[in-house]
XYZ file of C-alpha atoms in Angstrom:
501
model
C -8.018 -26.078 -21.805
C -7.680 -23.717 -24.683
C -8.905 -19.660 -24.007
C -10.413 -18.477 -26.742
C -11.997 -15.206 -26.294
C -15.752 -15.459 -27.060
C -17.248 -12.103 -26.407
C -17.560 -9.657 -28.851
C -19.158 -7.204 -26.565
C -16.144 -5.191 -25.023
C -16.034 -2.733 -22.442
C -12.548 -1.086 -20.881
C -13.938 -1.553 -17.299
C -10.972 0.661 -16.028
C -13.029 3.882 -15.792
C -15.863 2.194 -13.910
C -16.722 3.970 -10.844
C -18.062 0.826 -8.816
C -18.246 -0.609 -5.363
C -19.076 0.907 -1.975
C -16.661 2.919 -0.102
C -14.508 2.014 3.209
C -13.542 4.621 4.433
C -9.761 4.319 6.166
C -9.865 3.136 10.571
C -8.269 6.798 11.491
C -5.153 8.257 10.571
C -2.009 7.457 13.106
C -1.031 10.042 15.472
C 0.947 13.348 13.720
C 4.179 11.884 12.992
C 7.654 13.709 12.610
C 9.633 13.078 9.189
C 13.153 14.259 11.326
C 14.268 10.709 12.161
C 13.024 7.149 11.071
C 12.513 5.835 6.894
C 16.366 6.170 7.054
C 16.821 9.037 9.092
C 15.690 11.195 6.238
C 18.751 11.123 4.803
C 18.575 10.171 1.328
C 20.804 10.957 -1.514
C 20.507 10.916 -4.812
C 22.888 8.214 -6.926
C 21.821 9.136 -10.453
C 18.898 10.337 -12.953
C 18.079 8.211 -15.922
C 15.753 8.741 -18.881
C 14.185 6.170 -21.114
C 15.690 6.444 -24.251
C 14.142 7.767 -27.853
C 13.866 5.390 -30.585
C 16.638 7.319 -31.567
C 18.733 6.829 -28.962
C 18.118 3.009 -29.350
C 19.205 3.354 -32.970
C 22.881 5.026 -31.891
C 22.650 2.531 -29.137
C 23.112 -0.272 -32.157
C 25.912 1.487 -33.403
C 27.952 2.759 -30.752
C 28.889 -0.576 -28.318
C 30.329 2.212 -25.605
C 27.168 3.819 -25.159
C 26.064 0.937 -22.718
C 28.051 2.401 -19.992
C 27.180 5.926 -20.843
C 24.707 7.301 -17.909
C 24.929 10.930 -18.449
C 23.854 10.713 -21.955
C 20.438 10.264 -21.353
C 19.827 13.287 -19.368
C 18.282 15.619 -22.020
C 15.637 18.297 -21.700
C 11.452 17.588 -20.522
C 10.156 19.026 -23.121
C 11.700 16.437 -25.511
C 9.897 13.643 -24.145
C 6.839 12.340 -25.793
C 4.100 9.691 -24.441
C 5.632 6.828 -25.546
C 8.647 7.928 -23.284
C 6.934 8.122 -19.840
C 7.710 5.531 -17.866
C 4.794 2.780 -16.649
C 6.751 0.256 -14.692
C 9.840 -0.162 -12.840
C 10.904 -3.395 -11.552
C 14.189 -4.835 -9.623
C 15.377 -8.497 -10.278
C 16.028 -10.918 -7.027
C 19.276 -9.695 -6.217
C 18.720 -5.829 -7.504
C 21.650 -5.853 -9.413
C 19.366 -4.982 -12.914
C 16.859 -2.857 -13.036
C 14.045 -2.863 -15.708
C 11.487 -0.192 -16.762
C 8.900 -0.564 -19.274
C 7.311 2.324 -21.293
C 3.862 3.265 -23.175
C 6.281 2.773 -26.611
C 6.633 -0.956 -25.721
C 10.163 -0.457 -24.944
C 11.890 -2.633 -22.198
C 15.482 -0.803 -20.674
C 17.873 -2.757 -18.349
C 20.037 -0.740 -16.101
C 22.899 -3.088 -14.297
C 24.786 -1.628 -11.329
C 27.944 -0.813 -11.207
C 30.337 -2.787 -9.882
C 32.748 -1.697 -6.826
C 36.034 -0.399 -7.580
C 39.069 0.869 -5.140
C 38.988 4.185 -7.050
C 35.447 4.372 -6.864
C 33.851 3.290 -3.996
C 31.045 5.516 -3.371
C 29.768 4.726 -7.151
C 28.661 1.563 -6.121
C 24.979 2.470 -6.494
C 25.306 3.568 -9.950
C 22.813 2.187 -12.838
C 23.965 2.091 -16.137
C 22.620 1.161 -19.413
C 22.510 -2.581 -20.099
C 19.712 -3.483 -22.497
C 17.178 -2.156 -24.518
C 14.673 -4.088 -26.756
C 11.096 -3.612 -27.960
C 9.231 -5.761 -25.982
C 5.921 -5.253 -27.761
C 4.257 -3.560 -31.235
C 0.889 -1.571 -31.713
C -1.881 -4.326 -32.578
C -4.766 -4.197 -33.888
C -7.653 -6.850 -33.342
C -9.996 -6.460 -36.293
C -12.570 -8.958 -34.878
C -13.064 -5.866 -32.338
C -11.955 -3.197 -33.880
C -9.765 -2.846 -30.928
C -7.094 -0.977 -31.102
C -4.167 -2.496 -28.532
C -1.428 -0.313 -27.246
C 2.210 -1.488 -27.344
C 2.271 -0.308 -23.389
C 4.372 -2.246 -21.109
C 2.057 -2.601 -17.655
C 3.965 -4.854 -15.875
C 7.186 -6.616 -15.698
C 8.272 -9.308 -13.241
C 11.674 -11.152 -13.154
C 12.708 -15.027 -12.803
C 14.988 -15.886 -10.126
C 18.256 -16.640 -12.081
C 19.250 -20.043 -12.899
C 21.900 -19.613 -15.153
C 24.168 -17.164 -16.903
C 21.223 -15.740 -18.558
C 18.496 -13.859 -17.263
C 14.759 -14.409 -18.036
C 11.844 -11.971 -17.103
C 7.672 -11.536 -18.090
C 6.547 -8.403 -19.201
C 2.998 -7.831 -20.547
C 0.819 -5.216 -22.340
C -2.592 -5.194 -22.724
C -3.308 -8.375 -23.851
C -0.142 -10.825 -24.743
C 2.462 -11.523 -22.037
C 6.341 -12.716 -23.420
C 9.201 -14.533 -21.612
C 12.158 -12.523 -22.993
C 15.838 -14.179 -22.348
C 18.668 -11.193 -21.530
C 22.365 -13.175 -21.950
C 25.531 -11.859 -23.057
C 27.496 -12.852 -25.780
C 31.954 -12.322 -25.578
C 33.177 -14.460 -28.219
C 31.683 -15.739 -31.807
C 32.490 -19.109 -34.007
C 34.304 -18.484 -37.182
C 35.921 -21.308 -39.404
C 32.648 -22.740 -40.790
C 32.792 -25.537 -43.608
C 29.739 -24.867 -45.195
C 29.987 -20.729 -44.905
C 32.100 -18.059 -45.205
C 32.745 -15.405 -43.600
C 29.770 -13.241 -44.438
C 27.939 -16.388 -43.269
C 26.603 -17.102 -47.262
C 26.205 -20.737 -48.205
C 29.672 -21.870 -49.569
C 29.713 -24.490 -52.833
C 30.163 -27.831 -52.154
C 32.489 -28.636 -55.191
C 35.045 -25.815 -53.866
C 35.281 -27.566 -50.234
C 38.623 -29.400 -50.124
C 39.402 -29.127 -46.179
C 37.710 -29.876 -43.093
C 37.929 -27.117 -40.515
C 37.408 -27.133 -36.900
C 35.512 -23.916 -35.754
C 36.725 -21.888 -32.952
C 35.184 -19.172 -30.747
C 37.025 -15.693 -31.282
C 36.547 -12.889 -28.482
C 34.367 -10.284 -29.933
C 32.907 -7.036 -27.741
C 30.684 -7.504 -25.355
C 27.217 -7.837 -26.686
C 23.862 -8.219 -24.670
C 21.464 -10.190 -26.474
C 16.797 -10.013 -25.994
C 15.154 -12.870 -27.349
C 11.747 -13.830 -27.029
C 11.299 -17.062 -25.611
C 7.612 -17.661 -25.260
C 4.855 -15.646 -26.072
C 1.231 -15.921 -23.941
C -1.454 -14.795 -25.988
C -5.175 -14.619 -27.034
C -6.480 -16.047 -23.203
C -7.338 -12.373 -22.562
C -10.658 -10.823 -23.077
C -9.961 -7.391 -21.181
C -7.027 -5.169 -20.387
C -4.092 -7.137 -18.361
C -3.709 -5.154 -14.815
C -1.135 -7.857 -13.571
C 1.000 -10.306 -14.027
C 3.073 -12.311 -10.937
C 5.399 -15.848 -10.925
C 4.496 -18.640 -8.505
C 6.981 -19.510 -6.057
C 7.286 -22.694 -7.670
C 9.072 -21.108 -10.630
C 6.600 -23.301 -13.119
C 3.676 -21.603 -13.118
C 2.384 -18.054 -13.464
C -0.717 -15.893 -13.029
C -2.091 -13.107 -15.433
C -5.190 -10.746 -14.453
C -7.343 -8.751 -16.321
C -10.548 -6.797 -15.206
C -13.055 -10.094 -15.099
C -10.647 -12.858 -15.172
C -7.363 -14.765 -13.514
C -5.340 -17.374 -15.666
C -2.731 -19.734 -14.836
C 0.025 -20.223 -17.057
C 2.819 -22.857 -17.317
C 6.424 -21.516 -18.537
C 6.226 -24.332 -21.152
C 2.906 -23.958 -22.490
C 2.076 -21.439 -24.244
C -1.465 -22.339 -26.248
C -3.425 -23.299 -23.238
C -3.757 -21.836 -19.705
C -6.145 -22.784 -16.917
C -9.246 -20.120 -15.385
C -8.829 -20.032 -12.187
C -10.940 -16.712 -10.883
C -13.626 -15.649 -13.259
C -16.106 -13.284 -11.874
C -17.913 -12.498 -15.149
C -21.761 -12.088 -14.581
C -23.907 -14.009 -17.108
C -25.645 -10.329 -17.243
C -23.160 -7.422 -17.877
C -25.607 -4.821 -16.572
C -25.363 -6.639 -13.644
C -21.374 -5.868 -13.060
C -20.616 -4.029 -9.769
C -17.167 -4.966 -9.346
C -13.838 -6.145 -11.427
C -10.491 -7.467 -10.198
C -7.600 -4.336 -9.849
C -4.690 -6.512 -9.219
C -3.663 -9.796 -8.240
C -0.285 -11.715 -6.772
C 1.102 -14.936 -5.793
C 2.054 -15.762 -2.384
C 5.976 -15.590 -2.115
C 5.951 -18.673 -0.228
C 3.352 -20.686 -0.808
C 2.492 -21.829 -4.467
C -0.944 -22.655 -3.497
C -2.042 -19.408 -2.056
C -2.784 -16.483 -4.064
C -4.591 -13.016 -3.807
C -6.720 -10.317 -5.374
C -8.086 -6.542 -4.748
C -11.164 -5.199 -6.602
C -12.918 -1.784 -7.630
C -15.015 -2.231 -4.504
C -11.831 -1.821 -1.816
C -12.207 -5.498 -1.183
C -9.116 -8.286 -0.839
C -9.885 -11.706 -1.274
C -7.323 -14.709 -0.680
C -7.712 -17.699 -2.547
C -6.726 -21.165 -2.300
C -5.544 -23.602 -5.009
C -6.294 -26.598 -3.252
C -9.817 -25.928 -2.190
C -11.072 -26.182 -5.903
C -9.837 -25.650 -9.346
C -12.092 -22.412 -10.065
C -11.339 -20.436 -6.865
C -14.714 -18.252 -6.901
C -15.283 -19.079 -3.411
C -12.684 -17.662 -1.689
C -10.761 -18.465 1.381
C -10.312 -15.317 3.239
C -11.925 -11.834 2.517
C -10.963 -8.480 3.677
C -12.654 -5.383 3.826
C -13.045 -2.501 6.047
C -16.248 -1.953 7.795
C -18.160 1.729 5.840
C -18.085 4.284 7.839
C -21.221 6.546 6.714
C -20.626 9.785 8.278
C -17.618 10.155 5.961
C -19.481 8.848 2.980
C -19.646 10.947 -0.042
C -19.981 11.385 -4.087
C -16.681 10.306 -4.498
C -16.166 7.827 -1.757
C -16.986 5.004 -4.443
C -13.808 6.061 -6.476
C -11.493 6.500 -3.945
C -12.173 3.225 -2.321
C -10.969 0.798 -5.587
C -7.916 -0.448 -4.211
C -5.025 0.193 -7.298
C -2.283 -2.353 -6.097
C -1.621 -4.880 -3.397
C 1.296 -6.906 -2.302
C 2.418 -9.540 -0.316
C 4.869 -8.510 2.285
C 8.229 -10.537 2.044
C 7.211 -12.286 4.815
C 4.170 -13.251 3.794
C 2.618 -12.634 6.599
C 0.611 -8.643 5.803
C -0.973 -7.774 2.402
C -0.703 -4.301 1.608
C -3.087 -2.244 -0.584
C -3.239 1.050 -2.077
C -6.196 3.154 -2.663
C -6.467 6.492 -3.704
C -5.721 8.143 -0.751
C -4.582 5.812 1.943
C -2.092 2.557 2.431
C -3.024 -0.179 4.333
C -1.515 -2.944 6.096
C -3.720 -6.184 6.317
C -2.394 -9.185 8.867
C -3.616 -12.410 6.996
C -5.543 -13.709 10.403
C -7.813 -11.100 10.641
C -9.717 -10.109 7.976
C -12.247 -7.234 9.407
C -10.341 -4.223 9.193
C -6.328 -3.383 8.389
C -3.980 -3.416 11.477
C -2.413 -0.396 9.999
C -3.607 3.445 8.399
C -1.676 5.317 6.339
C -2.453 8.299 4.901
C -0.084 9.322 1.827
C -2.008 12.454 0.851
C -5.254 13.535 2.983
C -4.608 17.240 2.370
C -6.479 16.371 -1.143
C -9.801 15.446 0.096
C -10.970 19.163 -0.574
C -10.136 18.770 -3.981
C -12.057 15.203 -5.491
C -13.741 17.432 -7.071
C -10.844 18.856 -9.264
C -9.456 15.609 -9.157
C -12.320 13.906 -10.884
C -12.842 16.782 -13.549
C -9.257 16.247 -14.832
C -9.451 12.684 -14.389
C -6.434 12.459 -11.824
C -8.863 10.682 -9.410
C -8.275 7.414 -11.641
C -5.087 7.423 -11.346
C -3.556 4.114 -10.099
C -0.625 4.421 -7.336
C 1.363 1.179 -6.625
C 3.011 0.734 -3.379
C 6.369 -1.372 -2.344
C 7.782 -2.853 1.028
C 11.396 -2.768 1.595
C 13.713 -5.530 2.028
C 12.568 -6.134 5.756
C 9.026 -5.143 5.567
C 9.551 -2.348 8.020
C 9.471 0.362 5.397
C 6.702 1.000 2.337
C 6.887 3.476 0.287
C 4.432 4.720 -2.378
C 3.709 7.907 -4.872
C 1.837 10.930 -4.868
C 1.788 14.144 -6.964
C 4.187 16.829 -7.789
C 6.289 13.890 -8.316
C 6.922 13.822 -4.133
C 6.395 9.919 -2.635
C 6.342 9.250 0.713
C 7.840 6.704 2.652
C 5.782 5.368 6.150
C 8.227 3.451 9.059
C 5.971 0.513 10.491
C 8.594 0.228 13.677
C 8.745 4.328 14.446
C 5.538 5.345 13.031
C 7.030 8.144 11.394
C 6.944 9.133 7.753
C 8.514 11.461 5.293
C 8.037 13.023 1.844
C 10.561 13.257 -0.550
C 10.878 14.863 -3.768
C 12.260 13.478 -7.095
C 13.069 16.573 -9.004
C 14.954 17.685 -11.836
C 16.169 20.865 -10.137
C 17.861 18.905 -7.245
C 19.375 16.216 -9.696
C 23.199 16.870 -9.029
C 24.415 13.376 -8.050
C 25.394 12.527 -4.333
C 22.845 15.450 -3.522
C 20.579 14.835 0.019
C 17.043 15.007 -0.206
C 14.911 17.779 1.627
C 11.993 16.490 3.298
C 9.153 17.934 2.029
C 5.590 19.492 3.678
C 3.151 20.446 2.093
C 0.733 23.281 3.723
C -3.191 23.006 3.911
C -4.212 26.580 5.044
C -3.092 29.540 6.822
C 0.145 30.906 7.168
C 2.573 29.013 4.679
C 6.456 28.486 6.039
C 9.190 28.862 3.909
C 9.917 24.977 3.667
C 6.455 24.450 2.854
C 4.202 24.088 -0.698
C 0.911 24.585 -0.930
C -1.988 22.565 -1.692
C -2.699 25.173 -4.454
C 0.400 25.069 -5.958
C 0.556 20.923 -6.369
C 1.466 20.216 -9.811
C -1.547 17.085 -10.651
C 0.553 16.528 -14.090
C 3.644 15.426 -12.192
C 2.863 12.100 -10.632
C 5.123 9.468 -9.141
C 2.706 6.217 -9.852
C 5.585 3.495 -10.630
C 8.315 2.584 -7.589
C 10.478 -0.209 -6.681
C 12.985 -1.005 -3.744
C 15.913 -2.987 -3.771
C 15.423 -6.605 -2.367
C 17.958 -6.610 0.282
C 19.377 -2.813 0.088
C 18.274 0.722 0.861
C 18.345 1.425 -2.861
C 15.018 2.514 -4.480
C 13.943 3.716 -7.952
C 11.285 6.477 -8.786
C 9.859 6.938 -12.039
C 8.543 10.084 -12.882
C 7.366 10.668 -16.615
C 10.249 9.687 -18.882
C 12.917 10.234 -15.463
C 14.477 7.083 -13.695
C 15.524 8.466 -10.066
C 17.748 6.579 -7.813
C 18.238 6.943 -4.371
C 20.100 5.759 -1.708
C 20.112 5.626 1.732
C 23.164 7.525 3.410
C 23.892 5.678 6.265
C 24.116 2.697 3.172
């Protein structure tokens, strides 16, 4: 059926403060960052930026600037909003690496390949791509203005030379197709060399074309573009594991898209109340199971997880499975509402756990029991003193994601003054690490960080105080099958590696 958006009564639901609050089971027992997550021991492979729009201009005319990784370094204070960073994705086999930015901008890094004299360089990223994925719009039905912002970008498992991902803004999501291009055709009948139509009358000779090597040139085209089925901002986007079919999620609404169709998509969760005074809750993110193309799931405002079955019924508003953590009301409070709406969730690679992020705590859910999360985490408790800071400069809204690692035995999510910590499900032990420009020399290890509550303040430590709110590590992603993970922080591409790797 064809989506056409009906409403002309819009609302950006994203700054709703809705739902109850569950308040987290307990927090494990004090664990020691010293061993476990990798021993600690990460290093640093290299620091990227997001290039300018003028960079992407010199990138045009300079071909040797794809393998140039230094060149991007440039000062902070340079960068502008359309520069910082809003997603960060890996592709199936991590050997590219795409982040998306608030200018609509799309940049693919490719690793570098292993060499006898350089060996430890393996974990390099370099420069492969860069396109505009998407342009300011503006919807004058509305008068809706719609950012160019890239929120999410997901990759298609390769099937060919070329490789194919999603990536979305607010409202239109695009299949772009990344291939490279070595030779070109030149001995055409009908045009010359300029490629202007020839005259017919001066053609004496047929000529067989033939493909001369040319320099290496990687090509973005847009293959599809999914539009106009959205009513509200799109929070997620996420390809069924039967490679034909994939999801898109906005605040009140789940559609299901095929590859090849691009006009019509099917409703599949729409939790829209005939009354919009009557709205207490709207859909935060949503995924596929990796395994099972039938099986999907969702998180909401109100801390809530609900899994949903295909099968059971083509609008899946009854759902199969729902999670949620009993309240606990001794610990309820004015912001406990807030800090509750879960910001991401994801299936493990197992498929097995879900895990969820909220403000302050991850969570590990086992999909057989739905009552309460088999594991706690707490990524940064020490700021429960200041919600109320938090919510004056709006930081309270902010929306952390959270990854698992290749085995599932590792997640890692952000927190402020760009640290992000990293939790080990096997050891229960977790650590914080730092992505900073002042300890950006290549090859360099990573300090654990600790960050003091009250009292007497060691000389490893930071204070509470002294957290920086405006430096925030929200976007992460972790190699598939490596220790190998990427930290975005404003307009700054980290990546790490683990040492023992």
């Amino acid at each position: 059926m064809v989506l056409q958006p009906s409403e002309r009564h819009y609302r950006d639901w994203n700054d709703r403060r809705l739902g109850p609050w569950c308040s987290p089971t307990g927090s494990p027992a004090p664990l020691s960052c010293e061993t476990g997550c990798g021993e600690g021991s990460w290093i640093l492979v290299c620091r990227l930026l997001v290039p300018t729009q003028v960079s992407l201009l010199s990138m045009e005319e300079d071909i040797d600037t794809r393998k140039i990784n230094n060149s991007f370094l440039r000062d902070h204070s340079y960068a502008t909003e359309a520069d910082i960073i809003s997603t960060v994705e890996f592709n199936h086999t991590g050997e590219l690496l795409a982040t998306g930015d608030k200018g609509g901008r799309v940049v693919i890094f490719q690793r570098e390949q292993e060499s006898k004299n350089q060996i430890h360089r393996r974990g390099e990223y370099n420069v492969y791509s860069t396109f505009q994925s998407h342009e300011p719009e503006f919807d004058y039905l509305k008068s809706l203005e719609i950012e160019e912002k890239i929120n999410k970008i997901r990759w298609l498992p390769q099937q060919n030379a070329a490789y194919f991902l999603l990536s979305t803004n607010d409202k239109t999501v695009k299949l772009w197709k990344v291939s490279e291009r070595d030779k070109r055709p030149e001995g055409y009948n009908l045009k010359d060399e300029e490629g202007r139509l020839r005259d017919p009358a001066t053609i004496t000779t047929l000529r067989v074309p033939v493909l001369r090597p040319m320099d290496l040139m990687v090509e973005a085209t847009p293959r599809r573009v999914f539009a106009n089925a959205h009513t509200y901002h799109i929070n997620s986007i996420s390809v069924n594991s039967d490679y034909e079919t994939y999801m898109s999620a906005d605040d009140l609404r789940i559609n299901l898209w095929n590859f090849e169709i691009t006009n019509q998509s099917f409703n599949i969760v729409d939790i829209k109340p005939a009354n919009m005074e009557e709205l207490t809750e709207v859909i935060t993110a949503a995924e596929f199971h990796p395994h099972h193309c039938n099986t999907f799931v969702y998180s909401s405002s109100k801390g809530t997880i609900r899994l949903c079955d295909m099968r059971a019924s083509a609008l899946c508003d009854r759902h199969t499975k729902f999670f949620e953590e009993p309240e606990d009301p001794s610990n309820r409070s004015f912001f406990s509402e807030i800090i509750s709406s879960i910001s991401d969730v994801k299936f493990s690679h197992s498929g097995r756990y879900i895990m969820t992020r909220d403000y302050l705590t991850v969570k590990v859910w086992d999909l057989n029991m739905e009552n309460r999360p088999i594991e706690t985490y707490q990524v940064h408790d020490y700021l429960r003193s200041k919600l109320c800071s938090l919510y004056e400069n709006d930081c309270i809204f902010d929306k952390f994601e959270c990854v698992w690692n290749g085995s599932d035995s590792v997640i890692m999510t952000g927190s402020y003054n760009n640290f992000f910590r990293m939790f080990d499900r096997n050891t229960k032990r977790d650590v914080t690490l730092e992505a900073s420009r002042e300890n950006s020399k290549p090859r360099a290890i990573l300090k654990p960080r600790k960050v003091c509550v009250g009292g007497k303040r060691r000389k490893d430590e930071i204070s509470v105080d002294s957290l920086d709110f405006s430096k925030k590590i929200l976007h992460t992603a972790w190699h598939p099958s490596e220790n190998i993970i990427a930290v975005a922080a404003t307009n700054n591409l980290y990546i790490f590696q683990d040492k023992v790797n």
